[in-house]
Coordinates of C-alpha atoms and ligand atoms in Angstrom, one line a residue:
M27 CA 37.6 -75.6 -155.6
S28 CA 33.9 -74.6 -155.6
T29 CA 31.9 -74.5 -158.7
T30 CA 29.6 -71.5 -158.1
A31 CA 27.2 -71.0 -160.9
P32 CA 25.8 -67.5 -160.6
T33 CA 22.3 -67.1 -159.1
P34 CA 20.0 -65.6 -161.8
T35 CA 18.5 -62.3 -160.8
H36 CA 15.5 -63.1 -163.1
Q37 CA 13.7 -66.3 -163.6
T38 CA 14.2 -67.9 -167.0
I39 CA 11.0 -67.5 -169.0
P40 CA 10.7 -70.3 -171.6
N41 CA 10.2 -68.9 -175.1
P42 CA 8.5 -71.5 -177.2
N43 CA 9.4 -69.7 -180.5
V44 CA 13.1 -70.0 -180.2
D45 CA 15.7 -72.6 -179.5
F46 CA 17.6 -70.2 -177.2
D47 CA 16.9 -66.7 -176.0
A48 CA 20.5 -65.8 -177.0
I49 CA 23.2 -67.3 -179.2
V50 CA 26.7 -66.0 -178.5
I51 CA 29.4 -66.5 -181.1
G52 CA 32.8 -67.2 -179.6
A53 CA 34.1 -68.6 -176.3
G54 CA 37.0 -66.3 -175.6
F55 CA 37.1 -63.5 -173.1
G56 CA 34.0 -61.8 -174.6
G57 CA 31.9 -64.9 -175.0
L58 CA 32.5 -66.2 -171.4
R59 CA 31.8 -62.8 -169.9
M60 CA 28.6 -62.5 -172.0
L61 CA 27.5 -66.0 -170.9
H62 CA 27.9 -65.1 -167.3
E63 CA 25.8 -61.9 -167.7
L64 CA 23.1 -63.7 -169.6
R65 CA 22.9 -66.4 -167.0
Q66 CA 22.4 -63.8 -164.3
L67 CA 19.6 -62.4 -166.4
G68 CA 18.0 -65.8 -166.7
V69 CA 18.4 -65.8 -170.5
S70 CA 18.8 -69.2 -172.0
T71 CA 22.0 -69.2 -174.0
R72 CA 24.0 -71.3 -176.4
V73 CA 27.6 -70.3 -177.1
I74 CA 29.0 -71.5 -180.4
E75 CA 32.7 -71.9 -180.6
A76 CA 34.9 -73.0 -183.5
G77 CA 37.8 -74.3 -181.4
T78 CA 37.8 -77.5 -179.3
N79 CA 38.1 -75.5 -176.1
V80 CA 37.5 -72.0 -174.7
G81 CA 40.2 -69.4 -175.0
G82 CA 39.6 -67.4 -178.2
T83 CA 42.8 -65.6 -179.1
W84 CA 44.8 -67.7 -176.6
Y85 CA 43.4 -70.9 -178.1
W86 CA 44.6 -70.0 -181.6
N87 CA 47.7 -67.9 -181.0
R88 CA 49.9 -70.5 -179.2
Y89 CA 53.1 -69.5 -181.1
P90 CA 56.4 -69.5 -179.3
G91 CA 56.8 -66.4 -177.0
A92 CA 53.1 -65.6 -177.0
R93 CA 52.1 -63.8 -173.9
T94 CA 49.9 -60.9 -172.8
D95 CA 51.0 -57.3 -173.1
S96 CA 48.6 -56.3 -170.4
E97 CA 49.6 -56.7 -166.8
S98 CA 48.1 -60.0 -165.6
W99 CA 46.0 -58.5 -162.8
V100 CA 43.9 -56.4 -165.2
Y101 CA 43.9 -59.0 -167.9
A102 CA 41.2 -60.8 -166.1
F103 CA 37.5 -60.8 -165.2
S104 CA 36.3 -58.4 -162.5
F105 CA 32.8 -59.9 -162.1
S106 CA 33.7 -62.3 -159.2
K107 CA 35.6 -61.5 -156.1
E108 CA 36.0 -65.3 -155.4
L109 CA 37.5 -65.7 -158.9
Q110 CA 40.0 -62.9 -158.2
D111 CA 40.8 -64.5 -154.9
D112 CA 41.4 -68.1 -156.1
W113 CA 43.5 -67.4 -159.2
N114 CA 47.3 -66.8 -158.8
W115 CA 49.1 -65.3 -161.8
S116 CA 52.7 -66.5 -161.9
E117 CA 54.1 -63.7 -164.0
K118 CA 53.5 -60.0 -164.7
Y119 CA 52.8 -60.9 -168.4
P120 CA 51.4 -64.4 -168.4
S121 CA 52.3 -66.8 -171.3
W122 CA 49.6 -67.8 -173.7
S123 CA 49.3 -71.2 -171.8
E124 CA 48.6 -69.4 -168.5
A125 CA 46.1 -67.0 -170.1
L126 CA 44.4 -70.1 -171.6
A127 CA 44.5 -72.0 -168.3
Y128 CA 42.8 -69.0 -166.7
L129 CA 40.0 -69.0 -169.2
Q130 CA 39.6 -72.7 -168.9
H131 CA 39.5 -72.3 -165.1
V132 CA 36.7 -69.7 -165.5
A133 CA 34.7 -72.0 -167.7
D134 CA 35.1 -74.8 -165.2
R135 CA 34.5 -72.7 -162.1
F136 CA 31.3 -71.4 -163.4
D137 CA 30.2 -74.6 -165.1
M138 CA 30.0 -72.9 -168.4
R139 CA 30.9 -75.7 -170.8
K140 CA 27.4 -77.2 -170.7
D141 CA 26.2 -74.1 -172.6
I142 CA 29.0 -74.1 -175.2
Q143 CA 28.9 -76.0 -178.4
F144 CA 32.5 -76.6 -179.5
E145 CA 34.1 -77.4 -182.9
T146 CA 31.2 -75.6 -184.6
R147 CA 31.6 -72.5 -186.9
V148 CA 28.8 -70.1 -187.7
I149 CA 28.5 -69.8 -191.4
A150 CA 25.3 -67.7 -191.7
A151 CA 22.9 -65.8 -189.6
N152 CA 19.6 -64.6 -191.0
Y153 CA 17.0 -62.3 -189.4
D154 CA 13.5 -63.5 -189.8
E155 CA 11.4 -60.3 -189.7
V156 CA 8.1 -62.0 -189.3
A157 CA 9.0 -64.2 -186.3
K158 CA 11.5 -61.5 -185.1
V159 CA 14.1 -64.2 -184.5
W160 CA 17.7 -64.9 -185.7
R161 CA 18.3 -68.2 -187.5
V162 CA 21.9 -69.2 -187.1
T163 CA 23.4 -71.8 -189.4
T164 CA 26.6 -73.7 -188.5
D165 CA 29.0 -75.8 -190.5
D166 CA 27.5 -79.0 -189.2
G167 CA 24.4 -78.2 -191.2
E168 CA 22.3 -77.2 -188.2
T169 CA 20.2 -74.1 -187.9
Q170 CA 19.2 -72.8 -184.4
S171 CA 17.0 -69.8 -183.6
C172 CA 17.4 -67.1 -181.0
R173 CA 15.9 -63.8 -180.0
Y174 CA 19.3 -62.1 -179.4
L175 CA 22.4 -62.8 -181.5
I176 CA 25.6 -61.7 -179.8
S177 CA 28.9 -61.8 -181.5
A178 CA 32.0 -62.1 -179.3
T179 CA 34.4 -63.1 -182.1
G180 CA 37.2 -60.8 -181.0
P181 CA 39.0 -58.1 -183.0
L182 CA 41.9 -60.4 -184.0
S183 CA 40.4 -63.7 -185.0
T184 CA 40.9 -63.9 -188.8
P185 CA 44.7 -64.2 -189.5
Y186 CA 46.0 -62.6 -192.6
K187 CA 48.6 -64.3 -194.8
P188 CA 49.7 -62.4 -197.9
D189 CA 48.9 -64.1 -201.1
F190 CA 52.5 -64.8 -202.2
A191 CA 52.9 -66.8 -205.4
G192 CA 54.7 -70.1 -205.1
I193 CA 53.7 -71.0 -201.5
D194 CA 52.7 -74.5 -202.7
T195 CA 56.1 -75.1 -204.2
F196 CA 57.9 -74.5 -200.9
K197 CA 59.7 -77.7 -199.8
G198 CA 60.0 -76.8 -196.1
D199 CA 57.3 -76.2 -193.5
W200 CA 55.4 -73.0 -193.0
Y201 CA 53.3 -71.7 -190.1
L202 CA 50.9 -68.9 -189.6
T203 CA 51.2 -67.4 -186.0
G204 CA 47.4 -67.0 -185.7
R205 CA 46.8 -70.7 -186.5
W206 CA 49.8 -72.2 -184.6
P207 CA 49.6 -76.0 -184.3
K208 CA 49.0 -77.6 -180.9
E209 CA 52.1 -79.8 -181.2
E210 CA 55.4 -78.2 -180.3
V211 CA 57.5 -77.1 -183.3
D212 CA 61.2 -77.8 -183.1
F213 CA 63.4 -75.3 -184.8
T214 CA 66.7 -76.8 -183.7
G215 CA 69.3 -76.7 -186.5
K216 CA 66.8 -75.1 -188.9
R217 CA 67.1 -72.1 -191.1
V218 CA 64.0 -70.1 -190.2
S219 CA 62.6 -67.1 -191.9
I220 CA 59.9 -64.9 -190.3
I221 CA 57.9 -62.3 -192.2
G222 CA 56.6 -59.4 -190.1
T223 CA 57.8 -57.2 -187.2
G224 CA 54.5 -56.4 -185.5
A225 CA 53.6 -57.3 -181.9
T226 CA 53.4 -61.0 -182.7
A227 CA 56.7 -61.3 -184.5
V228 CA 58.4 -59.3 -181.8
Q229 CA 57.4 -62.0 -179.4
V230 CA 58.4 -64.9 -181.7
I231 CA 61.8 -63.7 -182.8
P232 CA 63.7 -63.9 -179.5
L233 CA 62.4 -67.3 -178.8
V234 CA 63.0 -68.9 -182.2
A235 CA 66.5 -67.3 -182.3
Q236 CA 67.5 -69.4 -179.3
T237 CA 67.2 -72.8 -181.2
A238 CA 67.3 -72.0 -184.9
A239 CA 70.5 -72.5 -186.8
H240 CA 69.7 -69.1 -188.4
L241 CA 66.8 -66.8 -188.2
T242 CA 66.2 -64.3 -191.0
V243 CA 63.7 -61.5 -190.1
F244 CA 61.9 -59.8 -193.0
Q245 CA 61.0 -56.3 -192.0
R246 CA 58.9 -53.9 -194.0
T247 CA 58.1 -51.3 -191.3
P248 CA 60.0 -51.1 -188.0
N249 CA 57.9 -50.4 -184.9
Y250 CA 58.7 -48.7 -181.6
V251 CA 59.2 -51.8 -179.3
M252 CA 59.2 -51.0 -175.6
P253 CA 60.7 -53.5 -173.1
A254 CA 58.1 -55.4 -171.2
R255 CA 60.3 -56.2 -168.2
N256 CA 58.4 -59.4 -167.4
A257 CA 59.0 -60.8 -163.9
P258 CA 57.5 -63.5 -161.6
M259 CA 54.7 -62.3 -159.3
T260 CA 55.7 -62.4 -155.7
E261 CA 53.4 -63.4 -152.9
F262 CA 53.5 -59.9 -151.6
E263 CA 52.4 -58.4 -155.0
L264 CA 49.5 -60.9 -155.3
K265 CA 48.3 -60.0 -151.8
S266 CA 48.4 -56.3 -152.3
I267 CA 46.7 -56.6 -155.7
R268 CA 43.9 -58.6 -154.1
A269 CA 43.6 -56.1 -151.3
N270 CA 43.3 -53.3 -153.8
Y271 CA 41.1 -54.8 -156.5
D272 CA 38.3 -52.3 -156.2
R273 CA 40.7 -49.4 -156.8
I274 CA 42.5 -51.3 -159.6
W275 CA 39.2 -51.7 -161.5
E276 CA 38.1 -48.2 -160.8
L277 CA 41.3 -46.9 -162.3
A278 CA 41.2 -49.3 -165.3
R279 CA 37.6 -48.4 -166.2
E280 CA 38.6 -44.7 -166.3
H281 CA 41.9 -45.1 -168.0
V282 CA 42.1 -44.2 -171.8
F283 CA 43.4 -47.7 -172.6
G284 CA 41.8 -49.6 -169.8
F285 CA 44.9 -50.0 -167.6
A286 CA 45.0 -49.5 -163.8
L287 CA 47.2 -46.4 -164.2
E288 CA 46.8 -42.9 -163.0
P289 CA 47.6 -40.1 -165.5
A290 CA 51.2 -38.9 -165.4
G291 CA 49.9 -35.4 -164.5
R292 CA 52.4 -33.7 -166.8
N293 CA 53.0 -33.0 -170.5
G294 CA 56.3 -33.1 -172.3
A295 CA 56.6 -29.3 -172.3
D296 CA 56.2 -29.1 -168.5
V297 CA 59.7 -30.3 -167.8
S298 CA 63.2 -29.4 -168.9
P299 CA 64.9 -31.6 -171.5
E300 CA 67.1 -33.1 -168.9
E301 CA 64.2 -34.0 -166.6
A302 CA 62.3 -35.4 -169.6
Q303 CA 65.2 -37.8 -170.3
R304 CA 65.3 -38.8 -166.6
I305 CA 61.5 -39.5 -166.7
L306 CA 61.8 -41.5 -169.9
E307 CA 64.8 -43.4 -168.6
R308 CA 63.1 -44.4 -165.4
H309 CA 60.0 -45.6 -167.2
W310 CA 62.0 -47.5 -169.8
E311 CA 63.4 -49.5 -166.9
I312 CA 59.9 -50.0 -165.4
G313 CA 58.8 -51.2 -168.8
G314 CA 55.5 -52.1 -170.5
F315 CA 52.8 -49.6 -171.4
R316 CA 53.8 -47.6 -168.3
F317 CA 56.5 -46.1 -170.5
L318 CA 53.8 -44.5 -172.6
F319 CA 51.2 -43.7 -170.0
E320 CA 53.1 -42.7 -166.9
T321 CA 55.6 -40.5 -168.6
F322 CA 53.7 -37.7 -170.3
D323 CA 49.9 -37.4 -170.9
D324 CA 50.2 -35.8 -174.3
I325 CA 52.3 -38.3 -176.3
L326 CA 49.3 -39.2 -178.5
I327 CA 48.2 -35.7 -179.1
N328 CA 51.3 -33.5 -179.2
E329 CA 53.8 -33.7 -182.0
D330 CA 56.7 -32.3 -180.0
T331 CA 56.2 -34.7 -177.1
N332 CA 55.8 -37.6 -179.5
K333 CA 59.0 -36.7 -181.2
L334 CA 60.8 -36.4 -177.9
V335 CA 59.7 -40.0 -177.1
A336 CA 60.4 -41.3 -180.6
N337 CA 64.0 -39.9 -180.4
F338 CA 64.5 -41.5 -177.0
I339 CA 63.4 -44.9 -178.3
R340 CA 65.6 -44.6 -181.5
N341 CA 68.6 -43.7 -179.3
K342 CA 67.8 -46.8 -177.1
I343 CA 67.8 -49.0 -180.2
R344 CA 71.1 -47.5 -181.3
S345 CA 72.6 -48.2 -177.9
I346 CA 71.4 -51.8 -177.7
V347 CA 72.0 -53.0 -181.3
K348 CA 75.7 -53.3 -181.9
D349 CA 75.7 -53.3 -185.7
P350 CA 74.9 -49.6 -186.7
K351 CA 73.4 -50.6 -190.1
T352 CA 71.0 -53.0 -188.4
A353 CA 70.2 -50.5 -185.6
E354 CA 69.2 -47.8 -188.2
L355 CA 67.0 -50.3 -190.0
L356 CA 65.2 -51.1 -186.8
C357 CA 64.6 -47.4 -186.0
P358 CA 61.0 -46.4 -186.9
T359 CA 60.7 -43.2 -188.9
C360 CA 57.4 -43.5 -190.7
H361 CA 54.9 -43.1 -187.9
P362 CA 54.5 -41.4 -184.5
V363 CA 55.0 -43.4 -181.3
A364 CA 51.8 -45.3 -180.7
G365 CA 50.5 -44.2 -184.1
R366 CA 50.4 -48.0 -184.6
R367 CA 50.0 -50.4 -181.8
P368 CA 53.5 -50.5 -180.1
P369 CA 54.7 -54.0 -179.4
L370 CA 56.2 -55.0 -176.0
G371 CA 59.5 -56.8 -176.4
H372 CA 61.3 -59.4 -174.3
F373 CA 64.9 -58.8 -175.3
Y374 CA 63.8 -58.0 -178.9
Y375 CA 66.5 -55.6 -179.9
E376 CA 69.1 -57.6 -178.1
T377 CA 68.3 -60.6 -180.3
F378 CA 69.7 -58.7 -183.3
N379 CA 73.2 -58.9 -181.7
R380 CA 73.1 -62.7 -182.0
D381 CA 75.4 -64.2 -184.7
N382 CA 72.5 -66.4 -186.0
V383 CA 70.0 -63.6 -186.6
S384 CA 69.9 -61.3 -189.6
L385 CA 67.5 -58.6 -190.7
V386 CA 66.3 -58.1 -194.2
D387 CA 64.7 -54.8 -195.1
V388 CA 61.9 -55.4 -197.6
K389 CA 60.6 -51.9 -197.7
D390 CA 62.1 -51.1 -201.0
D391 CA 63.0 -54.7 -202.0
P392 CA 59.6 -56.4 -201.5
I393 CA 59.0 -60.1 -201.2
T394 CA 57.9 -61.2 -204.6
E395 CA 57.3 -64.9 -204.2
I396 CA 57.9 -68.0 -202.1
T397 CA 60.1 -70.5 -204.0
E398 CA 60.9 -74.2 -203.4
R399 CA 64.0 -73.1 -201.4
G400 CA 62.7 -70.1 -199.5
I401 CA 61.7 -66.5 -200.0
R402 CA 62.5 -64.3 -203.0
T403 CA 62.6 -60.6 -202.9
A404 CA 62.9 -58.3 -205.9
S405 CA 66.7 -58.6 -205.6
E406 CA 67.6 -61.9 -203.9
E407 CA 66.5 -65.4 -202.8
Y408 CA 66.8 -66.4 -199.1
A409 CA 67.0 -70.1 -198.4
A410 CA 64.8 -71.4 -195.5
D411 CA 63.7 -74.7 -194.0
V412 CA 60.8 -73.0 -192.1
I413 CA 58.8 -69.9 -192.9
I414 CA 56.8 -68.2 -190.2
F415 CA 54.1 -65.7 -191.3
A416 CA 53.5 -63.2 -188.5
T417 CA 51.6 -61.0 -191.0
G418 CA 48.7 -59.9 -188.8
F419 CA 44.9 -60.1 -189.1
D420 CA 42.0 -59.0 -191.1
A421 CA 41.2 -57.2 -187.9
V422 CA 37.9 -56.2 -186.3
T423 CA 35.6 -56.6 -189.2
G424 CA 37.1 -59.7 -191.0
T425 CA 35.4 -62.4 -189.0
L426 CA 32.0 -60.6 -188.9
N427 CA 32.1 -60.0 -192.6
A428 CA 32.9 -63.6 -193.3
M429 CA 29.9 -64.8 -191.3
N430 CA 27.3 -64.0 -193.8
V431 CA 25.0 -62.0 -191.5
R432 CA 21.8 -60.7 -193.0
G433 CA 19.4 -58.4 -191.3
R434 CA 16.1 -56.8 -192.2
G435 CA 15.1 -57.1 -195.8
G436 CA 18.1 -59.4 -196.4
A437 CA 20.6 -56.6 -195.8
A438 CA 24.1 -58.1 -195.8
L439 CA 26.5 -56.9 -193.1
E440 CA 29.5 -57.4 -195.4
Q441 CA 28.0 -55.2 -198.1
K442 CA 26.8 -52.6 -195.6
W443 CA 30.4 -52.4 -194.3
E444 CA 32.1 -52.3 -197.6
G445 CA 33.4 -48.8 -196.9
G446 CA 34.1 -49.6 -193.3
P447 CA 32.1 -50.6 -190.3
Q448 CA 28.9 -48.7 -189.4
T449 CA 27.6 -49.1 -185.8
Y450 CA 26.0 -47.3 -183.0
L451 CA 28.2 -47.5 -179.8
G452 CA 30.2 -50.2 -181.4
I453 CA 27.5 -52.6 -180.2
T454 CA 24.6 -52.4 -182.6
V455 CA 23.9 -51.9 -186.3
D456 CA 20.8 -50.3 -188.0
E457 CA 18.9 -52.9 -190.1
F458 CA 20.1 -55.6 -187.8
P459 CA 17.6 -55.8 -184.9
N460 CA 18.7 -57.6 -181.7
L461 CA 22.3 -58.1 -183.1
F462 CA 24.7 -57.1 -180.4
M463 CA 28.5 -57.1 -180.6
V464 CA 31.0 -57.5 -177.7
G465 CA 34.2 -55.7 -178.5
G466 CA 32.9 -55.0 -182.0
P467 CA 34.1 -52.4 -184.6
Q468 CA 34.0 -48.8 -183.2
S469 CA 34.3 -49.9 -179.6
P470 CA 37.5 -48.8 -177.9
F471 CA 41.0 -50.0 -178.6
A472 CA 42.0 -50.8 -175.0
N473 CA 42.8 -53.5 -172.5
I474 CA 40.2 -56.0 -173.8
P475 CA 38.7 -57.3 -170.5
V476 CA 37.8 -53.7 -169.7
V477 CA 36.3 -53.0 -173.1
I478 CA 34.3 -56.3 -173.0
D479 CA 33.0 -55.5 -169.5
G480 CA 31.5 -52.2 -170.7
C481 CA 29.9 -53.8 -173.8
V482 CA 28.5 -56.8 -171.9
D483 CA 27.1 -54.5 -169.2
W484 CA 25.4 -52.4 -171.8
I485 CA 23.9 -55.4 -173.7
G486 CA 22.6 -56.8 -170.3
R487 CA 20.9 -53.4 -169.7
A488 CA 19.4 -53.5 -173.2
I489 CA 18.0 -57.0 -172.7
R490 CA 16.6 -56.1 -169.3
H491 CA 15.0 -53.0 -170.8
L492 CA 13.3 -55.1 -173.5
R493 CA 12.1 -57.7 -171.0
D494 CA 10.9 -55.3 -168.3
N495 CA 8.9 -53.3 -170.9
E496 CA 7.6 -56.5 -172.6
L497 CA 9.3 -55.5 -175.8
T498 CA 10.8 -57.8 -178.4
T499 CA 13.3 -55.9 -180.5
M500 CA 15.9 -53.1 -180.3
E501 CA 17.5 -51.6 -183.4
A502 CA 19.9 -48.7 -183.8
N503 CA 18.5 -45.8 -185.8
A504 CA 20.4 -44.9 -189.0
D505 CA 21.0 -41.4 -187.9
A506 CA 22.6 -42.5 -184.6
V507 CA 24.9 -44.8 -186.6
A508 CA 25.8 -42.0 -189.0
K509 CA 26.6 -39.7 -186.1
W510 CA 28.7 -42.4 -184.3
G511 CA 30.7 -42.8 -187.5
V512 CA 31.5 -39.0 -187.7
H513 CA 32.4 -39.2 -184.0
M514 CA 34.9 -42.0 -184.6
N515 CA 36.7 -39.9 -187.2
D516 CA 36.7 -36.8 -185.0
L517 CA 38.2 -38.8 -182.1
V518 CA 41.0 -40.3 -184.2
N519 CA 41.7 -37.0 -185.9
A520 CA 42.2 -35.4 -182.5
T521 CA 45.2 -37.8 -182.0
L522 CA 48.4 -38.4 -184.0
M523 CA 47.1 -41.9 -184.8
H524 CA 45.6 -40.9 -188.1
Q525 CA 49.1 -40.2 -189.4
A526 CA 50.1 -43.8 -189.2
K527 CA 50.6 -45.7 -192.5
R528 CA 49.4 -49.2 -193.1
S529 CA 47.9 -49.5 -189.7
W530 CA 45.5 -52.3 -188.9
F531 CA 43.6 -49.8 -186.7
M532 CA 42.4 -48.3 -190.1
G533 CA 42.2 -51.5 -192.1
D534 CA 45.2 -50.4 -194.1
N535 CA 47.2 -53.6 -193.5
I536 CA 44.9 -55.6 -195.9
P537 CA 45.2 -54.9 -199.6
G538 CA 41.9 -53.7 -200.9
K539 CA 40.3 -53.2 -197.5
A540 CA 38.5 -49.9 -197.0
H541 CA 40.4 -47.2 -195.1
A542 CA 38.2 -46.6 -192.1
V543 CA 38.8 -46.1 -188.4
L544 CA 38.0 -49.4 -186.7
F545 CA 38.0 -48.3 -183.1
Y546 CA 36.7 -45.7 -180.8
F547 CA 39.8 -43.6 -179.8
G548 CA 38.1 -41.5 -177.1
G549 CA 39.2 -43.6 -174.2
A550 CA 37.6 -46.6 -172.4
G551 CA 36.2 -44.4 -169.6
N552 CA 34.6 -42.0 -172.0
Y553 CA 33.2 -44.8 -174.0
R554 CA 31.5 -46.3 -171.0
K555 CA 30.0 -43.0 -170.1
E556 CA 28.6 -42.5 -173.7
C557 CA 27.1 -46.0 -173.7
L558 CA 25.6 -45.6 -170.2
G559 CA 24.2 -42.1 -171.2
A560 CA 22.4 -43.6 -174.2
A561 CA 20.9 -46.3 -172.0
E562 CA 19.9 -43.9 -169.3
R563 CA 18.2 -41.6 -171.8
D564 CA 15.7 -44.4 -172.4
F565 CA 17.9 -46.0 -175.1
E566 CA 18.2 -42.9 -177.1
G567 CA 19.1 -43.6 -180.8
F568 CA 17.2 -46.9 -180.9
T569 CA 13.9 -48.0 -182.1
V570 CA 12.3 -50.6 -179.8
G571 CA 9.2 -52.5 -180.4
Ligands
NAP27 P1 50.6 -56.6 -187.4 O1 50.9 -55.6 -186.4 O2 49.6 -56.3 -188.5 O3 52.0 -57.0 -188.1 C1 52.0 -57.7 -189.3 C2 53.4 -57.6 -189.8 O4 53.5 -58.3 -191.1 C3 53.9 -56.2 -190.1 O5 55.2 -56.1 -189.7 C4 53.7 -56.1 -191.6 O6 54.5 -55.1 -192.2 C5 54.1 -57.5 -192.0 N1 53.6 -57.8 -193.4 C6 52.4 -58.0 -193.8 N2 52.3 -58.2 -195.1 C7 53.6 -58.2 -195.5 C8 54.2 -58.3 -196.8 N3 53.5 -58.6 -197.9 N4 55.6 -58.2 -196.9 C9 56.3 -58.0 -195.8 N5 55.8 -57.8 -194.5 C10 54.4 -57.9 -194.4 O7 50.1 -58.0 -186.8 P2 50.5 -58.7 -185.5 O8 52.0 -58.6 -185.2 O9 49.9 -60.1 -185.5 O10 49.8 -57.8 -184.4 C11 48.5 -57.5 -184.5 C12 47.9 -57.1 -183.2 O11 47.7 -58.2 -182.4 C13 48.8 -56.2 -182.4 O12 48.9 -54.9 -182.8 C14 48.2 -56.4 -181.0 O13 47.2 -55.5 -180.8 C15 47.8 -57.8 -181.1 N6 48.8 -58.7 -180.4 C16 48.8 -58.6 -179.0 C17 49.7 -59.3 -178.4 C18 49.6 -59.2 -176.9 O14 48.9 -58.5 -176.3 N7 50.4 -60.0 -176.2 C19 50.7 -60.1 -179.0 C20 50.7 -60.1 -180.4 C21 49.7 -59.4 -181.1 P3 54.0 -53.6 -192.3 O15 54.1 -53.1 -190.9 O16 55.0 -52.9 -193.2 O17 52.6 -53.6 -192.8

């Protein structure tokens, strides 16, 4: 294996006023991609990472069954042909350990670790207006300065655990999926309870059911779970993917959700009801997000097409789950298909046919407390030896808000975002000069490597622009930020997504969190064009100086 560090396209210019030109927070997909870009620019960089290793989401979310929901060949970096050629994915949807091994391989292959400070958490970042530098304080008591502060903390990095009374009295063990221990957890012979039925729980449930004495699933809102249809990658597939990578990335960059897929080329109303069923049936067998994106192009915008697909999935649930009462409880009725992020399942519905699995509906009988013995709802107590909280994340803004970031005049990011995030392009914030975000709020919800690539490319252009013009700072204008916010609402309101209740896309999953659209829902391709447009129009919407 060769360790090819990229050749900088610019010479590093030592800056005596700062410890590093750039500090990047996080060493997951976003942080590693950003580090690579900055090195190419010759920008001295320190990456600060809380974990003991690279990996981000795959470092923390090592729960049983965790695996990607994106097809492996587009859940990867596109910046190096050699990297594409030397990595072999073993499965269509790699497990967390394979995704983590990939990111570790990237860190080693490009000799990135020397620029990463592990086991260190950023606890504050203050902008010094006089020196025009950021001062970043970490939990080891150190403060380091930089010209550019770049967050790559990921949209799902602060797990959420409901504040149930009595958790301290519980005599068994409990786990939070987003902070799963490194040691293997053995469920053999145990009564396990899991709270949640989102994308995480949908992956955990079939795995834990295999060894637990009994698994009780506490469901508040059912989701539309589509079969993933995971399979090993064959030599032939790997070869043809490698041969077509240029086209694959071209497609992924244009696709609404960043996948290497062509539009279906038809809407629900274009075909007869019988043909619609055949199309849906065929794609249900193919599996994954292809079921959504290769069937009809108007699922997210047309109520009739959405209902057609919703009915199809409900009928599938009824045909798979043998107990009719359980099947009905698993049928979603409160939101449109893809109104909330649809999970991919690996024999999810089939798991409810096992004798050792039961479903508890807590929609109208909510969990009221954790007791010594288990979980109590308003009407009953359920005994458990182990409780798993698969209860989601304080998504997108949670980690940034907790970092105590202060910009010009001491403006606090958390306070500024009390009513929801305010950004321009999902990358910059007014009052926060030279703060850039990779995959930040109001950037697209899509296959994350594609989103990251667009953001990193843009940040690279911004830094190059500053340097080539001997400028020091770039700050979004308040009116550009306000317009971007209106644009976010217009985009989501043009889809059926705004109808979804308690969606983490809107911050509604966290009690007390502001209801605000957290993503750009205009498509990854359009987003890239909007960002490039602003850069090409001489960084329109920014004040540089
Ligand atoms: P989530 O979708 O927010 O689901 C959290 C679950 O916990 C929901 O079922 C929620 O019920 C339930 N819950 C929360 N508080 C509760 C309470 N007090 N009582 C009962 N139930 C409660 O979180 P997630 O499953 O971790 O998924 C979040 C996102 O992570 C996904 O949408 C996806 O984007 C990403 N993810 C990706 C992958 C992958 O790509 N492989 C895998 C896993 C997750 P309600 O629905 O009623 O609120």
